[in-house]
Coordinates of C-alpha atoms in Angstrom, one line a residue:
X1 CA 0.0 0.1 -0.2
X2 CA 1.1 3.1 -1.1
X3 CA 2.0 5.7 2.1
X4 CA 0.5 9.4 0.8
X5 CA 1.9 10.8 4.0
X6 CA 5.5 9.8 3.7
X7 CA 6.1 13.7 2.7
X8 CA 5.5 14.4 6.5
X9 CA 8.3 14.9 8.9
X10 CA 7.7 13.1 12.1
X11 CA 9.1 12.8 15.6
X12 CA 10.1 9.3 16.9
X13 CA 6.6 8.9 18.4
X14 CA 5.0 9.4 15.0
X15 CA 3.8 12.8 15.5
X16 CA 4.0 15.2 12.4
X17 CA 6.3 18.1 13.2
X18 CA 5.9 21.7 12.6
X19 CA 8.4 24.0 10.7
X20 CA 10.0 26.6 12.3
X21 CA 13.1 28.6 11.6
X22 CA 14.2 25.7 9.2
X23 CA 13.8 23.2 11.7
X24 CA 11.1 20.5 12.0
X25 CA 9.9 20.5 15.8
X26 CA 7.5 19.4 17.9
X27 CA 5.5 21.7 20.3
X28 CA 6.7 23.4 23.2
X29 CA 4.6 21.4 25.5
X30 CA 4.7 18.3 23.7
X31 CA 0.9 18.9 22.6
X32 CA -0.9 17.2 19.7
X33 CA -4.0 17.2 17.7
X34 CA -5.4 14.2 15.9
X35 CA -6.3 14.4 12.3
X36 CA -9.4 12.6 10.7
X37 CA -10.7 11.6 7.3
X38 CA -14.1 12.9 6.8
X39 CA -14.9 10.4 4.5
X40 CA -14.6 7.6 7.2
X41 CA -13.9 8.8 10.8
X42 CA -10.4 7.1 10.6
X43 CA -7.4 8.7 12.1
X44 CA -4.8 9.5 9.4
X45 CA -2.3 11.8 11.4
X46 CA -1.2 13.1 14.8
X47 CA 0.1 16.5 14.3
X48 CA 2.0 19.0 16.8
X49 CA -0.2 21.5 18.2
X50 CA 1.6 24.8 18.5
X51 CA 1.8 27.0 21.8
X52 CA 1.9 30.6 22.0
X53 CA 5.6 30.0 23.0
X54 CA 5.8 28.0 19.5
X55 CA 4.1 30.9 17.6
X56 CA 6.5 33.9 19.3
X57 CA 9.4 31.4 17.9
X58 CA 8.0 31.7 14.8
X59 CA 7.4 35.1 14.7
X60 CA 11.1 35.9 15.9
X61 CA 12.5 33.6 13.2
X62 CA 10.6 35.4 10.4
X63 CA 11.5 38.6 11.8
X64 CA 15.0 37.7 12.0
X65 CA 15.2 36.4 8.4
X66 CA 13.3 39.5 6.8
X67 CA 15.6 42.2 9.0
X68 CA 19.1 40.4 8.9
X69 CA 18.9 37.2 6.6
X70 CA 19.9 37.2 3.1
X71 CA 16.4 36.9 2.1
X72 CA 15.8 40.6 1.9
X73 CA 18.9 41.3 -0.3
X74 CA 18.0 38.6 -2.7
X75 CA 17.3 39.4 -6.1
X76 CA 13.6 39.1 -8.0
X77 CA 15.6 36.5 -10.4
X78 CA 16.6 34.7 -7.5
X79 CA 13.2 34.5 -5.8
X80 CA 11.8 33.8 -9.1
X81 CA 14.1 30.5 -9.7
X82 CA 13.2 29.1 -6.3
X83 CA 9.7 29.4 -6.9
X84 CA 9.9 28.0 -10.5
X85 CA 11.9 25.1 -8.6
X86 CA 9.1 24.7 -6.2
X87 CA 6.3 24.3 -8.7
X88 CA 8.3 21.6 -10.5
X89 CA 8.5 19.9 -7.1
X90 CA 4.8 20.2 -6.7
X91 CA 4.4 18.5 -10.4
X92 CA 6.7 15.8 -8.9
X93 CA 4.6 15.1 -5.9
X94 CA 1.5 15.7 -7.5
X95 CA -0.2 12.2 -6.9
X96 CA 0.9 12.5 -3.2
X97 CA -0.5 16.0 -2.8
X98 CA -3.8 15.2 -4.2
X99 CA -4.3 12.1 -2.1
X100 CA -3.4 13.8 0.8
X101 CA -5.8 16.7 0.0
X102 CA -8.7 14.1 -0.4
X103 CA -7.7 12.3 2.8
X104 CA -8.0 15.1 4.6
X105 CA -10.6 17.0 3.5
X106 CA -12.7 14.6 1.7
X107 CA -13.1 16.2 -1.7
X108 CA -13.3 13.6 -4.8
X109 CA -9.9 13.0 -6.0
X110 CA -10.2 14.8 -9.4
X111 CA -10.7 18.2 -7.4
X112 CA -7.7 17.7 -5.5
X113 CA -5.8 16.7 -8.6
X114 CA -7.3 20.0 -10.0
X115 CA -6.1 22.0 -7.2
X116 CA -2.6 20.7 -6.9
X117 CA -2.2 21.6 -10.9
X118 CA -3.6 25.1 -10.1
X119 CA -1.0 25.3 -7.0
X120 CA 2.2 24.7 -9.3
X121 CA 0.9 27.1 -11.8
X122 CA 0.0 29.7 -9.3
X123 CA 3.8 29.6 -8.3
X124 CA 4.8 29.6 -11.9
X125 CA 2.8 32.9 -12.5
X126 CA 4.2 34.7 -9.6
X127 CA 7.8 33.7 -10.5
X128 CA 7.0 35.5 -13.7
X129 CA 5.7 38.5 -12.2
X130 CA 8.6 38.9 -9.7
X131 CA 10.7 40.1 -12.3
X132 CA 8.5 42.2 -13.9
X133 CA 8.3 46.2 -13.7
X134 CA 6.7 47.1 -10.4
X135 CA 7.5 50.9 -10.3
X136 CA 6.5 54.2 -12.0
X137 CA 8.5 57.7 -13.0
X138 CA 7.2 61.0 -12.9
X139 CA 7.8 63.9 -15.3
X140 CA 8.3 66.7 -12.5
X141 CA 10.2 70.2 -12.6
X142 CA 13.6 70.3 -12.9
X143 CA 16.1 69.6 -11.0
X144 CA 13.9 67.0 -9.2
X145 CA 13.5 63.3 -10.2
X146 CA 10.8 61.4 -8.8
X147 CA 10.1 57.7 -9.0
X148 CA 8.0 55.1 -6.9
X149 CA 9.1 51.9 -6.0
X150 CA 7.7 48.6 -4.5
X151 CA 8.8 47.1 -1.4
X152 CA 8.1 44.1 0.6
X153 CA 5.8 44.4 3.5
X154 CA 8.1 42.2 5.8
X155 CA 6.6 39.7 8.2
X156 CA 3.5 37.8 6.7
X157 CA 1.0 36.1 8.9
X158 CA -1.2 33.9 6.9
X159 CA -4.2 32.0 8.2
X160 CA -6.2 29.6 5.9
X161 CA -9.3 27.4 5.7
X162 CA -9.9 23.7 5.3
X163 CA -11.7 23.8 2.3
X164 CA -8.6 24.3 -0.1
X165 CA -5.8 23.1 2.0
X166 CA -2.9 23.2 -0.7
X167 CA -4.6 25.7 -2.7
X168 CA -5.1 28.5 0.1
X169 CA -1.7 28.2 1.4
X170 CA -0.2 28.7 -2.1
X171 CA -2.5 31.6 -3.1
X172 CA -1.0 33.2 0.0
X173 CA 2.5 32.4 0.1
X174 CA 3.4 32.5 -3.7
X175 CA 2.6 36.5 -4.1
X176 CA 4.2 37.1 -0.6
X177 CA 7.8 35.2 -1.4
X178 CA 7.7 36.6 -5.0
X179 CA 7.5 40.2 -3.4
X180 CA 10.4 39.6 -1.0
X181 CA 8.5 38.8 2.0
X182 CA 8.6 36.2 4.7
X183 CA 5.7 34.1 5.8
X184 CA 4.1 32.5 8.7
X185 CA 1.6 30.0 7.6
X186 CA -1.3 28.8 9.7
X187 CA -3.1 26.2 8.1
X188 CA -6.6 25.0 9.4
X189 CA -6.2 22.8 12.5
X190 CA -8.3 20.0 10.9
X191 CA -6.4 20.1 7.5
X192 CA -3.0 20.8 8.1
X193 CA -1.1 17.7 6.2
X194 CA -0.6 19.0 2.8
X195 CA 0.8 22.6 3.9
X196 CA 3.5 20.6 6.1
X197 CA 4.3 18.4 2.9
X198 CA 4.6 21.8 0.9
X199 CA 7.1 23.2 3.6
X200 CA 9.2 20.3 3.2
X201 CA 9.4 20.6 -0.5
X202 CA 10.4 24.4 0.1
X203 CA 13.0 23.4 2.4
X204 CA 14.2 20.7 -0.3
X205 CA 14.4 23.7 -3.0
X206 CA 16.8 26.0 -1.1
X207 CA 14.3 28.6 1.2
X208 CA 16.7 30.2 3.8
X209 CA 15.5 29.2 7.3
X210 CA 13.0 31.5 8.8
X211 CA 11.6 32.5 5.4
X212 CA 8.6 30.0 5.3
X213 CA 7.3 28.8 8.7
X214 CA 4.5 26.6 9.2
X215 CA 2.4 26.8 12.7
X216 CA -0.3 23.9 12.9
X217 CA -2.5 25.1 16.1
X218 CA -5.6 26.6 16.9
X219 CA -6.9 29.9 15.5
X220 CA -7.9 31.5 18.9
X221 CA -4.6 30.6 20.1
X222 CA -1.5 30.9 17.4
X223 CA -3.9 32.9 14.8
X224 CA -4.6 35.5 17.1
X225 CA -1.0 35.9 18.2
X226 CA -0.3 36.5 14.3
X227 CA -3.0 38.9 14.2
X228 CA -2.2 41.1 17.4
X229 CA 1.6 40.8 17.2
X230 CA 3.7 43.9 16.8
X231 CA 6.4 42.0 15.2
X232 CA 3.9 40.9 12.4
X233 CA 3.4 43.3 9.6
X234 CA 0.7 42.1 7.6
X235 CA -2.0 39.6 8.3
X236 CA -4.1 37.6 5.5
X237 CA -7.0 35.5 6.3
X238 CA -9.4 33.5 4.4
X239 CA -12.5 32.2 6.6
X240 CA -15.6 33.2 8.0
X241 CA -16.7 36.9 8.5
X242 CA -17.3 36.6 12.3
X243 CA -13.4 35.4 12.7
X244 CA -12.5 38.1 10.2
X245 CA -13.6 40.9 12.1
X246 CA -12.1 39.3 15.4
X247 CA -8.6 39.3 13.3
X248 CA -9.2 42.8 12.3
X249 CA -9.7 44.0 15.8
X250 CA -6.7 42.2 16.9
X251 CA -4.7 43.8 14.2
X252 CA -5.2 47.4 15.3
X253 CA -2.5 47.1 17.9
X254 CA 0.3 48.1 15.3
X255 CA -2.1 49.1 12.2
X256 CA -0.4 46.1 10.4
X257 CA -1.8 45.6 6.7
X258 CA -4.8 43.4 6.5
X259 CA -6.5 41.4 3.6
X260 CA -9.4 39.5 4.2
X261 CA -11.2 37.1 2.3
X262 CA -14.7 36.3 3.9
X263 CA -17.9 34.6 3.4
X264 CA -20.3 34.8 0.6
X265 CA -24.1 34.2 0.0
X266 CA -23.8 34.3 -3.8
X267 CA -26.4 34.7 -6.5
X268 CA -26.9 32.6 -9.3
X269 CA -29.5 34.4 -11.7
X270 CA -31.1 32.5 -14.1
X271 CA -33.3 34.4 -17.0
X272 CA -36.1 32.3 -18.9
X273 CA -34.0 33.0 -22.2
X274 CA -30.9 30.8 -20.8
X275 CA -29.7 27.7 -22.5
X276 CA -31.9 25.6 -20.3
X277 CA -29.4 22.5 -19.7
X278 CA -26.5 24.6 -19.4
X279 CA -28.2 26.6 -16.8
X280 CA -29.3 23.6 -14.9
X281 CA -25.8 22.1 -15.2
X282 CA -24.1 25.0 -13.6
X283 CA -26.5 25.5 -10.9
X284 CA -25.6 22.2 -9.6
X285 CA -22.0 22.9 -10.0
X286 CA -22.3 26.1 -8.4
X287 CA -23.4 24.8 -5.3
X288 CA -22.5 21.3 -5.0
X289 CA -18.9 21.3 -5.7
X290 CA -16.7 20.4 -3.0
X291 CA -20.0 19.9 -1.1
X292 CA -20.7 23.5 -1.1
X293 CA -18.0 24.3 1.2
X294 CA -16.8 26.8 -1.2
X295 CA -16.8 30.8 -0.1
X296 CA -17.9 31.9 -3.4
X297 CA -20.7 28.9 -4.0
X298 CA -23.7 29.8 -5.9
X299 CA -25.9 29.0 -2.7
X300 CA -28.9 31.3 -4.0
X301 CA -30.6 30.4 -7.3
X302 CA -32.6 33.2 -8.6
X303 CA -34.9 31.9 -11.2
X304 CA -37.3 33.9 -13.4
X305 CA -40.6 33.2 -12.4
X306 CA -41.8 31.8 -15.5
X307 CA -39.1 29.2 -15.6
X308 CA -39.4 28.0 -12.0
X309 CA -41.5 25.0 -12.2
X310 CA -39.8 23.5 -15.0
X311 CA -36.2 24.4 -13.8
X312 CA -37.0 22.8 -10.6
X313 CA -38.3 19.7 -12.0
X314 CA -35.2 19.1 -14.0
X315 CA -32.7 20.3 -11.0
X316 CA -34.2 17.9 -8.4
X317 CA -34.0 15.0 -11.0
X318 CA -30.2 15.7 -11.5
X319 CA -29.6 16.5 -7.8
X320 CA -30.9 13.3 -6.6
X321 CA -28.5 11.5 -9.3
X322 CA -25.5 13.3 -7.9
X323 CA -23.1 10.5 -6.2
X324 CA -22.1 11.1 -2.9
X325 CA -19.4 9.1 -1.3
X326 CA -15.5 8.7 -0.7
X327 CA -13.5 11.1 -2.4
X328 CA -11.1 8.1 -3.8
X329 CA -14.2 6.3 -5.2
X330 CA -13.8 7.2 -8.9
X331 CA -17.7 7.3 -9.2
X332 CA -17.9 10.1 -6.3
X333 CA -19.4 13.5 -7.6
X334 CA -19.7 14.9 -3.9
X335 CA -17.7 14.1 -1.1
X336 CA -18.3 14.5 2.9
X337 CA -18.2 17.8 5.0
X338 CA -15.1 18.2 6.9
X339 CA -16.3 17.3 10.7
X340 CA -19.1 16.0 12.5
X341 CA -19.6 19.4 14.1
X342 CA -19.8 21.2 10.7
X343 CA -22.3 18.5 9.4
X344 CA -24.1 19.3 12.4
X345 CA -24.1 22.9 12.0
X346 CA -25.5 22.4 8.4
X347 CA -28.3 20.0 9.5
X348 CA -29.3 22.8 11.9
X349 CA -29.8 25.4 9.1
X350 CA -31.9 22.6 7.5
X351 CA -34.1 22.8 10.4
X352 CA -34.3 26.3 10.6
X353 CA -35.3 26.6 6.7
X354 CA -38.1 24.0 7.3
X355 CA -39.1 25.9 10.6
X356 CA -39.1 29.0 8.7
X357 CA -41.8 27.6 6.1
X358 CA -39.5 26.9 3.2
X359 CA -40.2 23.9 1.2
X360 CA -38.1 21.0 0.9
X361 CA -37.5 19.5 -2.5
X362 CA -34.7 17.1 -2.0
X363 CA -32.1 16.3 0.4
X364 CA -32.1 17.7 3.8
X365 CA -30.9 14.3 5.4
X366 CA -27.9 12.0 5.4
X367 CA -27.6 8.9 2.9
X368 CA -29.1 5.9 4.3
X369 CA -27.1 2.8 5.2
X370 CA -23.6 2.5 6.2
X371 CA -22.3 5.7 4.2
X372 CA -24.4 8.0 6.3
X373 CA -23.4 6.3 9.6
X374 CA -19.6 6.4 9.0
X375 CA -18.7 9.6 7.3
X376 CA -19.8 13.6 7.4
X377 CA -22.2 12.9 4.5
X378 CA -25.1 15.1 3.6
X379 CA -27.3 14.8 0.5
X380 CA -27.7 17.5 -2.0
X381 CA -30.5 19.8 -0.6
X382 CA -32.9 22.0 -2.4
X383 CA -35.4 24.8 -0.7
X384 CA -37.7 26.5 -2.6
X385 CA -40.7 28.9 -1.5
X386 CA -38.3 31.0 0.5
X387 CA -38.6 34.5 1.6
X388 CA -35.8 37.1 1.6
X389 CA -35.9 37.3 5.4
X390 CA -35.1 33.7 5.9
X391 CA -31.8 32.9 7.8
X392 CA -31.3 30.1 5.2
X393 CA -31.5 32.8 2.4
X394 CA -29.3 35.4 4.3
X395 CA -26.8 33.6 6.5
X396 CA -23.6 31.3 4.8
X397 CA -24.5 27.8 5.4
X398 CA -21.1 26.4 3.9
X399 CA -22.7 22.9 2.7
X400 CA -24.8 21.2 0.1
X401 CA -27.6 23.5 0.7
X402 CA -29.5 25.4 -2.3
X403 CA -31.8 28.2 -1.7
X404 CA -33.9 29.4 -4.5
X405 CA -35.6 32.6 -5.1
X406 CA -37.8 33.9 -7.9
X407 CA -38.0 37.3 -9.7
X408 CA -40.2 38.7 -12.6
X409 CA -37.8 41.3 -14.2
X410 CA -34.2 42.3 -14.1
X411 CA -34.6 45.1 -11.5
X412 CA -36.0 42.5 -9.0
X413 CA -33.5 40.0 -10.0
X414 CA -30.7 42.7 -9.0
X415 CA -32.7 43.9 -5.6
X416 CA -32.7 40.4 -4.6
X417 CA -29.0 39.7 -5.7
X418 CA -27.9 42.6 -3.7
X419 CA -30.1 41.7 -0.7
X420 CA -27.4 40.3 1.7
X421 CA -24.5 41.6 3.7
X422 CA -21.9 39.6 1.4
X423 CA -20.8 40.5 -2.2
X424 CA -18.3 38.3 -2.7
X425 CA -19.5 36.3 -6.1
X426 CA -22.3 36.4 -8.7
X427 CA -23.5 34.9 -12.0
X428 CA -25.9 35.6 -14.6
X429 CA -27.3 33.0 -17.5
X430 CA -29.0 34.4 -20.3
X431 CA -28.8 34.7 -24.2
X432 CA -29.1 38.2 -24.1
X433 CA -25.4 39.6 -24.1
X434 CA -26.5 43.1 -23.3
X435 CA -29.0 41.9 -20.4
X436 CA -26.1 39.9 -18.9
X437 CA -23.9 43.1 -18.9
X438 CA -26.5 45.3 -17.4
X439 CA -27.1 43.1 -14.7
X440 CA -23.4 42.3 -13.8
X441 CA -22.6 45.9 -14.0
X442 CA -25.1 46.3 -10.9
X443 CA -24.6 43.5 -8.8
X444 CA -22.4 44.2 -5.8
X445 CA -19.9 41.5 -6.2
X446 CA -15.9 41.1 -6.4
X447 CA -16.3 38.3 -8.9
X448 CA -18.8 37.6 -11.8
X449 CA -19.3 35.1 -14.5
X450 CA -21.8 35.0 -17.3
X451 CA -23.0 31.8 -18.5
X452 CA -20.7 30.0 -16.3
X453 CA -19.7 29.4 -12.9
X454 CA -16.7 29.1 -10.8
X455 CA -13.5 29.2 -13.1
X456 CA -10.8 30.8 -11.2
X457 CA -7.5 32.3 -12.6
X458 CA -4.2 33.0 -11.3
X459 CA -4.1 36.0 -13.4
X460 CA -7.3 37.6 -12.5
X461 CA -8.1 39.2 -8.7
X462 CA -10.1 37.4 -6.0
X463 CA -12.2 39.0 -3.5
X464 CA -15.3 41.0 -2.4
X465 CA -17.5 43.9 -1.7
X466 CA -19.1 44.5 1.4
X467 CA -18.7 41.9 4.4
X468 CA -17.1 39.6 2.1
X469 CA -13.8 41.0 2.7
X470 CA -10.8 43.4 2.2
X471 CA -8.2 43.4 -0.6
X472 CA -7.9 41.1 -3.3
X473 CA -5.7 37.7 -3.9
X474 CA -4.3 36.7 -7.1
X475 CA -3.1 38.5 -10.2
X476 CA -1.3 41.9 -9.8
X477 CA -3.4 43.0 -7.4
X478 CA -2.5 40.1 -4.9
X479 CA 1.0 40.9 -5.3
X480 CA 0.6 44.3 -4.7
X481 CA -1.1 43.5 -1.5
X482 CA 2.4 42.1 -0.4
X483 CA 4.0 45.4 -1.0
X484 CA 4.7 48.6 0.4
X485 CA 5.0 51.8 -1.9
X486 CA 7.9 54.0 -1.5
X487 CA 8.1 57.5 -3.2
X488 CA 12.0 58.7 -3.9
X489 CA 12.9 62.1 -5.0
X490 CA 16.3 62.9 -6.3
X491 CA 17.8 66.3 -6.7
X492 CA 19.6 66.5 -9.6
X493 CA 21.0 70.0 -8.8
X494 CA 23.0 70.0 -5.6
X495 CA 22.8 73.5 -4.3
X496 CA 21.5 75.2 -1.5
X497 CA 17.7 76.3 -1.8
X498 CA 18.1 80.0 -1.2
X499 CA 15.0 79.9 1.2
X500 CA 16.2 81.6 4.1
X501 CA 18.1 85.0 3.9
X502 CA 20.7 84.5 6.7

C-alpha cells in the first residue's frame, strides 16, 4: 500500500512536526492534535499543536529572516528561480499531494488533482511576475527626479481555511514570497497535512531558514497571536466573516496591513432565455462542488418566475442522481463535509429552513445505510418557496444546501441579488448579452460570471465587496497586497535652496 503521508516529517513517536526557523519541531509542551478522514472517521495523522511559545518563536524567526537574513537582499530573479523549482517539485509530488488533500478534506480526487495543478501554476505565475516592472517614474519640474518603487511589507502572518488546504496556502505564499516577504502560515487545524508537505518541498528547493514557517495549531491561540503581534507587518486571512472581524480588531495594535477573504451568499441568476440544460448543469456545479464548502458557492439560485417549475423539476431530478461518497471512489461526485460538528451545523440550518416555512424539494438528510453512519455525508439539498428574510437565504451555510428565489424582471433580480451583507461572487445566465452585462454591472460582487460558474484564474483578482472582505488575492492585485509603495525624490542640482536669507 502506498503511504500518501510519506512527505510528512515526523518525530520518533510518529507525530507530524511543525516547521519553524528551518527546523522540524514538536510543540513546546509536546501537545498534539489528531487529524481525521472526514469520509470514514479514521485517524490519518497526529500533528504537533502549536503553543503561544511556538508562535512567538516563529515570529522571531521570521522577523530575523527578514531584517537580518539574506532573503531581503535577494534579487527578484533569485526568488523567481526558487518558485519555479518549487512548482516543479509540486508536479513531481502531485499524486501524493492530491491524495493527501482528498484524505484530509474529503473532496473527490479529481478536484484535489485540479487544485494541485493550479497550485503549481500559481507559483509559476508569481515567479514570472516577480521580475516584471513594479514602479513608476514621474515627469516633475527640474531639477528633481521622482519615482516610485514597491518594497516587501515584511513579516506576513497567513491564516487559511480547510476547504482548499493546499491551494489556499499557495494563494497566500506565492505572491508574498515573490515580492520578497517572509511567511508564517497557519493552516486549518483540521487540514494541516498538505501545507506541511509543501513546507518540506520548500526546504528541499532551498528557501532560507525562517523565510517560511508553518504553525499547526488552533486559530484562537496562534492565529490570534499572529493578528495582534507588533512584530508581524501584515495579516492575511481566508475564512468566516465573524473570525475576520476579530482578526481585524486584533490587528489594530500596530495598524498592520490586512487582507480578508471572507464569506459569501452568492446569487446565481437564471433568466428564462438562458440555455436551459447549461443553466441547470451550472446551478448544480455552483453549489455542490466541494460539497458546497466554497466561499464563492452559488448558494442562492435566483430563477425567473416563468421558468421556476420546469427548472426545479429538472434540477431536482439531476441533484438526486449526484453520487455521494468517498473521494477516492472514482464514481464519487460529491464528498463529505469536513467534520461531524460542521455537518451538524449544516443540519441545524436545514431544520431552520423547514421551521421558517421553506419547502424542501430534495435532500435535507444523511444518506441511508453505512455511508450515512460512518462519514460526514449529507445529500444534495434544495429549498424553494423562500423569502428574503429567512436565515437560510441571508446566512452562509457552507454546505450542499441551495436556496431558490424567484424574480419577475431585471430590477427585481438585481435587488434580490444585492440583498445580503455579502458581495463575493455572482453569475448571470441568459442568451441576451446586453442584459447579462447590464445585470453584472449592477450586482455588487467582486467576482462575476456570465453563462458559467466557478472558473478561477491566477491572473485575475479574487475578493469581494461589503462584508465579503478587504483587498484582493491573485493577479497583480494580489502581488501589490504584499508590497509597500515608496516615493523617492532625487535632486539633480545639488545646491542650496536660497529659501532663508541668513
